[in-house]
Coordinates of C-alpha atoms in Angstrom, one line a residue:
M674 CA 93.9 62.6 -50.0
A675 CA 97.3 64.4 -49.4
A676 CA 96.9 67.6 -47.2
T677 CA 96.7 70.8 -49.0
P678 CA 98.4 74.0 -47.1
A679 CA 96.9 76.3 -45.7
V680 CA 96.0 79.4 -47.5
A681 CA 98.7 82.5 -46.4
D682 CA 97.9 85.2 -43.6
D683 CA 97.2 87.7 -46.4
S684 CA 93.8 86.0 -47.5
R685 CA 92.7 86.5 -43.4
E686 CA 90.3 88.9 -45.3
E687 CA 89.0 87.1 -47.7
Q688 CA 87.4 84.6 -44.6
P689 CA 84.1 86.3 -43.6
V690 CA 83.2 85.4 -46.7
L691 CA 84.3 82.0 -47.6
R692 CA 82.7 80.8 -44.0
L693 CA 79.4 82.9 -45.6
V694 CA 79.8 80.6 -48.8
Q695 CA 80.7 77.7 -46.7
A696 CA 77.4 77.8 -44.7
Q697 CA 75.2 78.1 -47.6
F698 CA 77.0 75.3 -49.4
M699 CA 76.6 72.9 -47.1
A700 CA 72.7 73.9 -46.2
M701 CA 71.9 72.9 -50.0
V702 CA 70.8 76.5 -50.7
P703 CA 69.8 76.8 -54.2
L704 CA 72.2 78.9 -56.3
R705 CA 69.4 81.3 -56.8
F706 CA 69.3 82.4 -53.2
F707 CA 73.2 82.2 -52.7
R708 CA 74.7 85.3 -51.1
W709 CA 78.4 85.7 -52.5
K710 CA 79.1 88.9 -50.6
L711 CA 78.3 90.7 -47.3
P712 CA 76.3 93.6 -46.8
I713 CA 79.0 96.2 -46.5
E714 CA 81.3 94.9 -49.7
Q715 CA 81.3 95.4 -53.6
V716 CA 80.5 92.3 -55.7
Q717 CA 83.0 90.7 -57.0
P718 CA 83.8 87.2 -58.6
P719 CA 85.9 85.1 -56.6
T720 CA 89.9 85.6 -57.5
P721 CA 91.5 82.5 -58.3
S722 CA 93.1 82.1 -54.6
Q723 CA 89.5 82.5 -53.5
A724 CA 88.3 79.8 -56.2
R725 CA 91.0 77.3 -54.7
T726 CA 90.3 78.2 -51.6
L727 CA 86.9 77.4 -51.6
L728 CA 87.9 74.2 -52.9
H729 CA 90.1 73.3 -50.0
H730 CA 91.5 74.1 -46.8
V731 CA 91.4 78.0 -45.4
S732 CA 92.9 78.8 -41.8
L733 CA 89.2 79.1 -39.7
P734 CA 88.5 80.3 -36.3
N735 CA 89.1 77.0 -33.9
C736 CA 84.8 77.0 -32.9
W737 CA 85.2 72.9 -33.1
G738 CA 88.9 72.6 -32.4
V739 CA 90.2 71.2 -35.9
R740 CA 91.0 73.1 -39.4
T741 CA 88.8 72.7 -41.6
S742 CA 88.3 72.7 -45.6
V743 CA 85.5 74.6 -46.7
T744 CA 83.2 72.9 -49.6
V745 CA 83.6 70.1 -51.7
H746 CA 86.3 68.8 -49.9
H747 CA 84.6 69.5 -46.1
P748 CA 85.4 66.3 -44.4
L749 CA 81.4 66.1 -43.5
I750 CA 81.2 66.6 -47.5
M751 CA 83.5 63.9 -48.2
R752 CA 81.8 61.4 -45.6
Y753 CA 78.3 62.7 -46.1
P754 CA 78.0 64.4 -49.5
T755 CA 75.2 66.6 -50.5
S756 CA 73.7 65.6 -53.9
L757 CA 75.8 65.2 -56.8
S758 CA 73.3 67.7 -58.8
H759 CA 73.9 70.5 -56.1
R760 CA 77.9 70.0 -55.8
Q761 CA 78.1 69.8 -59.7
A762 CA 76.0 73.1 -60.1
F763 CA 77.8 75.0 -57.6
L764 CA 81.3 74.4 -59.2
K765 CA 80.0 75.5 -62.4
H766 CA 78.2 78.6 -60.8
I767 CA 82.4 79.3 -59.5
I768 CA 84.2 78.5 -62.6
Q769 CA 81.7 80.6 -64.7
Q770 CA 82.0 83.6 -63.0
C771 CA 86.1 83.4 -62.9
E772 CA 85.7 82.8 -66.8
D773 CA 83.3 86.0 -66.9
A774 CA 85.4 88.4 -65.7
G775 CA 88.3 87.1 -67.5
Q776 CA 90.3 85.7 -64.5
E777 CA 92.8 82.7 -64.6
V778 CA 90.9 79.0 -62.9
C779 CA 92.9 77.0 -61.3
D780 CA 93.2 73.3 -63.3
E781 CA 92.4 71.9 -59.9
L782 CA 88.7 73.4 -60.3
Y783 CA 88.3 72.2 -63.4
E784 CA 89.8 68.8 -62.9
V785 CA 87.5 68.0 -59.9
Y786 CA 84.5 69.8 -61.9
T787 CA 85.0 67.4 -64.7
S788 CA 85.4 64.4 -61.8
L789 CA 81.4 65.3 -60.8
L790 CA 80.4 65.7 -64.6
V791 CA 81.5 62.1 -65.5
S792 CA 79.5 60.8 -62.4
T793 CA 76.3 59.1 -62.8
L794 CA 76.1 57.8 -59.2
E795 CA 74.7 59.6 -56.9
P796 CA 76.0 59.6 -53.0
T797 CA 76.6 55.5 -52.0
S798 CA 76.4 56.7 -48.1
P799 CA 73.4 56.5 -46.6
C800 CA 73.4 59.9 -44.8
C801 CA 73.9 63.4 -46.5
Y802 CA 72.5 67.0 -46.0
K803 CA 69.4 67.7 -46.2
T804 CA 66.9 70.9 -46.0
Y805 CA 64.5 70.9 -43.1
T806 CA 61.3 73.0 -42.8
L807 CA 61.1 76.9 -42.6
A808 CA 59.2 76.8 -39.9
G809 CA 61.7 74.7 -38.0
L810 CA 64.3 76.9 -38.7
C811 CA 62.6 79.9 -37.7
L812 CA 61.8 78.5 -34.3
A813 CA 65.5 77.4 -33.9
E814 CA 66.5 80.9 -34.3
W815 CA 63.6 82.1 -31.9
A816 CA 64.1 79.9 -29.3
V817 CA 68.3 80.8 -29.2
E818 CA 67.4 84.4 -28.8
H819 CA 65.1 83.2 -25.7
S820 CA 66.9 80.9 -23.9
A821 CA 65.9 81.2 -20.9
L822 CA 62.1 80.1 -21.7
F823 CA 64.4 77.1 -22.3
E824 CA 67.0 77.0 -19.7
Q825 CA 66.9 73.8 -17.3
K826 CA 63.1 73.2 -18.8
T827 CA 62.1 69.7 -19.7
V828 CA 61.6 70.4 -23.0
L829 CA 58.8 67.8 -24.9
E830 CA 59.0 68.7 -29.0
L831 CA 56.2 66.8 -30.9
G832 CA 57.1 65.9 -34.5
S833 CA 60.8 66.1 -34.5
G834 CA 61.5 65.1 -38.2
M835 CA 65.5 65.1 -38.4
G836 CA 66.1 66.9 -35.1
L837 CA 67.5 70.4 -36.2
T838 CA 65.2 72.5 -34.0
G839 CA 65.8 70.2 -30.7
L840 CA 69.6 70.0 -31.0
V841 CA 69.6 73.9 -32.0
I842 CA 68.0 74.2 -28.2
S843 CA 70.1 71.5 -27.0
S844 CA 73.1 72.9 -27.7
C845 CA 72.0 76.6 -27.3
C846 CA 69.4 76.5 -24.2
S847 CA 70.8 74.5 -21.6
P848 CA 67.0 72.5 -20.9
A849 CA 67.7 69.9 -18.4
H850 CA 66.0 66.9 -20.5
Y851 CA 64.8 67.2 -24.3
I852 CA 62.6 64.6 -25.4
Y853 CA 62.3 64.3 -29.4
S854 CA 59.6 62.4 -30.7
D855 CA 57.4 61.1 -33.8
C856 CA 55.7 57.9 -34.7
H857 CA 56.9 56.8 -38.2
P858 CA 59.6 54.0 -37.3
N859 CA 62.0 55.0 -40.4
V860 CA 61.4 58.9 -39.0
L861 CA 62.6 57.8 -35.2
A862 CA 65.6 55.4 -37.2
N863 CA 67.1 58.2 -39.4
L864 CA 66.3 60.8 -36.3
W865 CA 68.1 58.4 -33.5
E866 CA 71.4 58.2 -35.9
N867 CA 71.4 61.6 -36.6
L868 CA 71.3 62.4 -32.6
V869 CA 74.3 60.0 -32.4
L870 CA 76.3 61.6 -35.1
N871 CA 75.9 65.3 -34.2
C872 CA 76.9 64.3 -30.5
K873 CA 79.4 62.8 -31.8
L874 CA 81.3 65.3 -34.0
R875 CA 80.8 67.7 -31.1
E876 CA 82.3 65.7 -28.9
E877 CA 80.3 67.2 -25.7
G878 CA 80.3 66.0 -22.2
G879 CA 77.0 65.7 -20.4
G880 CA 75.6 68.6 -21.2
S881 CA 71.3 68.3 -22.0
K882 CA 69.7 65.0 -21.4
M883 CA 68.1 64.2 -24.6
S884 CA 65.5 60.9 -25.0
V885 CA 63.4 60.2 -28.5
M886 CA 60.0 58.5 -28.4
C887 CA 57.2 57.1 -30.3
L888 CA 54.3 59.4 -30.1
D889 CA 51.2 58.8 -31.8
W890 CA 49.0 61.4 -31.8
A891 CA 45.6 60.0 -31.9
S892 CA 46.2 57.4 -29.2
V893 CA 48.8 58.8 -26.8
T894 CA 46.5 59.6 -23.4
Q895 CA 46.8 62.9 -21.3
E896 CA 48.0 60.9 -18.3
E897 CA 50.9 59.4 -20.5
L898 CA 51.5 63.3 -22.0
Q899 CA 51.4 64.3 -18.1
S900 CA 54.1 61.4 -17.3
L901 CA 56.4 62.9 -19.4
A902 CA 56.2 65.9 -17.3
P903 CA 57.3 68.7 -19.6
D904 CA 57.3 72.8 -18.7
V905 CA 57.9 73.4 -22.8
I906 CA 56.4 72.0 -25.3
I907 CA 57.6 72.8 -29.4
A908 CA 56.3 72.4 -32.4
S909 CA 56.9 73.6 -36.2
D910 CA 55.3 73.1 -39.5
V911 CA 52.4 70.7 -38.7
V912 CA 49.2 72.9 -39.4
F913 CA 49.2 72.0 -43.3
D914 CA 46.5 69.4 -43.3
N915 CA 43.1 70.2 -42.1
E916 CA 42.9 66.4 -40.8
L917 CA 46.5 67.0 -38.9
V918 CA 45.3 70.2 -37.6
E919 CA 42.3 68.1 -35.2
Y920 CA 44.4 65.4 -34.1
F921 CA 47.2 68.3 -33.1
V922 CA 44.9 70.7 -31.7
L923 CA 42.9 67.4 -29.7
L924 CA 46.6 66.6 -28.5
L925 CA 47.7 70.0 -27.6
L926 CA 44.3 69.6 -25.2
K927 CA 45.7 67.0 -23.5
A928 CA 49.3 67.5 -22.7
L929 CA 48.5 71.3 -21.8
R930 CA 46.1 70.6 -19.3
P931 CA 47.5 71.6 -15.9
P932 CA 48.8 68.5 -14.1
P933 CA 47.3 66.6 -10.6
G934 CA 47.9 69.2 -7.4
G935 CA 47.7 72.5 -8.6
R936 CA 50.7 72.9 -10.6
N937 CA 50.7 74.9 -13.6
G938 CA 50.4 73.6 -16.7
P939 CA 52.9 73.5 -19.7
V940 CA 53.6 76.3 -22.1
A941 CA 53.6 75.5 -26.1
Y942 CA 55.2 76.9 -28.6
V943 CA 54.3 76.5 -32.3
A944 CA 55.8 78.1 -35.7
S945 CA 54.2 77.8 -38.3
T946 CA 54.5 78.7 -42.2
I947 CA 51.2 79.8 -43.5
R948 CA 50.8 78.0 -46.9
N949 CA 47.6 78.6 -47.6
Q950 CA 45.7 80.8 -45.4
D951 CA 41.9 78.9 -45.4
T952 CA 44.0 76.2 -43.7
Y953 CA 46.2 78.4 -40.6
D954 CA 42.0 80.1 -40.1
F955 CA 40.8 76.8 -39.4
Y956 CA 43.8 76.2 -37.1
V957 CA 42.8 79.4 -35.2
R958 CA 39.4 78.5 -35.3
K959 CA 39.9 74.8 -33.4
L960 CA 42.5 76.6 -30.9
E961 CA 39.7 79.1 -30.1
E962 CA 37.0 76.4 -29.9
A963 CA 39.5 73.8 -27.3
G964 CA 39.5 76.8 -24.9
I965 CA 43.5 77.2 -26.2
C966 CA 44.6 80.8 -25.4
S967 CA 47.4 82.1 -28.6
E968 CA 49.7 84.9 -28.5
D969 CA 51.5 85.7 -31.1
L970 CA 55.1 86.6 -31.0
S971 CA 57.5 88.2 -32.4
L972 CA 60.0 86.3 -34.8
G973 CA 63.7 86.2 -33.9
S974 CA 65.6 88.9 -35.3
T975 CA 69.0 87.4 -35.9
A976 CA 69.4 85.8 -38.7
V977 CA 71.2 82.3 -38.3
F978 CA 70.3 80.1 -40.9
F979 CA 69.6 80.2 -44.6
Y980 CA 65.8 80.3 -46.0
D981 CA 63.5 81.9 -47.7
R982 CA 62.2 84.6 -45.3
Q983 CA 59.7 86.2 -47.8
Q984 CA 57.4 83.3 -46.4
T985 CA 55.0 84.3 -44.2
M986 CA 55.6 82.8 -40.8
K987 CA 54.3 83.0 -37.2
I988 CA 55.2 81.8 -34.3
H989 CA 52.5 81.5 -31.5
K990 CA 52.5 80.7 -27.4
L991 CA 49.6 78.7 -26.4
C992 CA 48.6 77.6 -23.0
I993 CA 45.3 76.4 -21.7
S994 CA 42.2 79.0 -20.4
N995 CA 42.0 78.8 -16.6
K996 CA 38.5 77.2 -16.7
I997 CA 39.4 74.4 -19.1
R998 CA 40.3 71.8 -16.3

């Protein structure tokens, strides 16, 4: 694909809006939740220049040392496409906005949209952008605001999934060692591939040590957990099933116990999306029965990711009761 010239300097004032749209597109935010303007700006449909820029290149800050394209022709999207239906809906909305406002739509936008309409195949690449759990995003934002809690610490994440929360903490909070864990072979394989890919794209030299381990909540022993010597334990969106809650609380009871020698035990930070109040109440009750102290923490105040903030979410600080040894 031939390179497209960057947008002229007079478009620089459009860049904050374009970056906002780009971030939401890459996060696969449903169009009904899209923000098409900055809070201080008047609502306007994109001009032909903006529509073309949304498709191709714009001069952005050199945050990763490269010039990027914005949405459907971004190098990452070309290599790891979002879903076909998502790209179709996105371009359809851009075109509809222009047409409703009586503005000219650039031919290239029509051509790309038409090519997507006639395509019947989803992306052939095994990788694509995915959505993540709300609590994982919430915990990542909170961790960035409280980075001192993780700095030069050994962090153990329970149920890492695809590793988004860990990647954020490893990048922004300078832990000495970040341990990702899960128990399903396919999840662990995808997690490892995702970590390798993201670290390669960031071209980081040095930084936090990272490792991935298989950790079965039902069978892991207290000695195995203590051998990891975590200072901080984190988890997100693990409170949605009563049976899983029981395994999780028993795991916390093992992991949070102070190790031999009088050293303090680790502290845990657990983020939860409250979808079922009865299940959440069951979780709180099990924590109390196990003698695990729980403290409600304020959610992060800085919005970094795009997700439904109307959902009820909580972050708890957990530690072992002094009477439990």
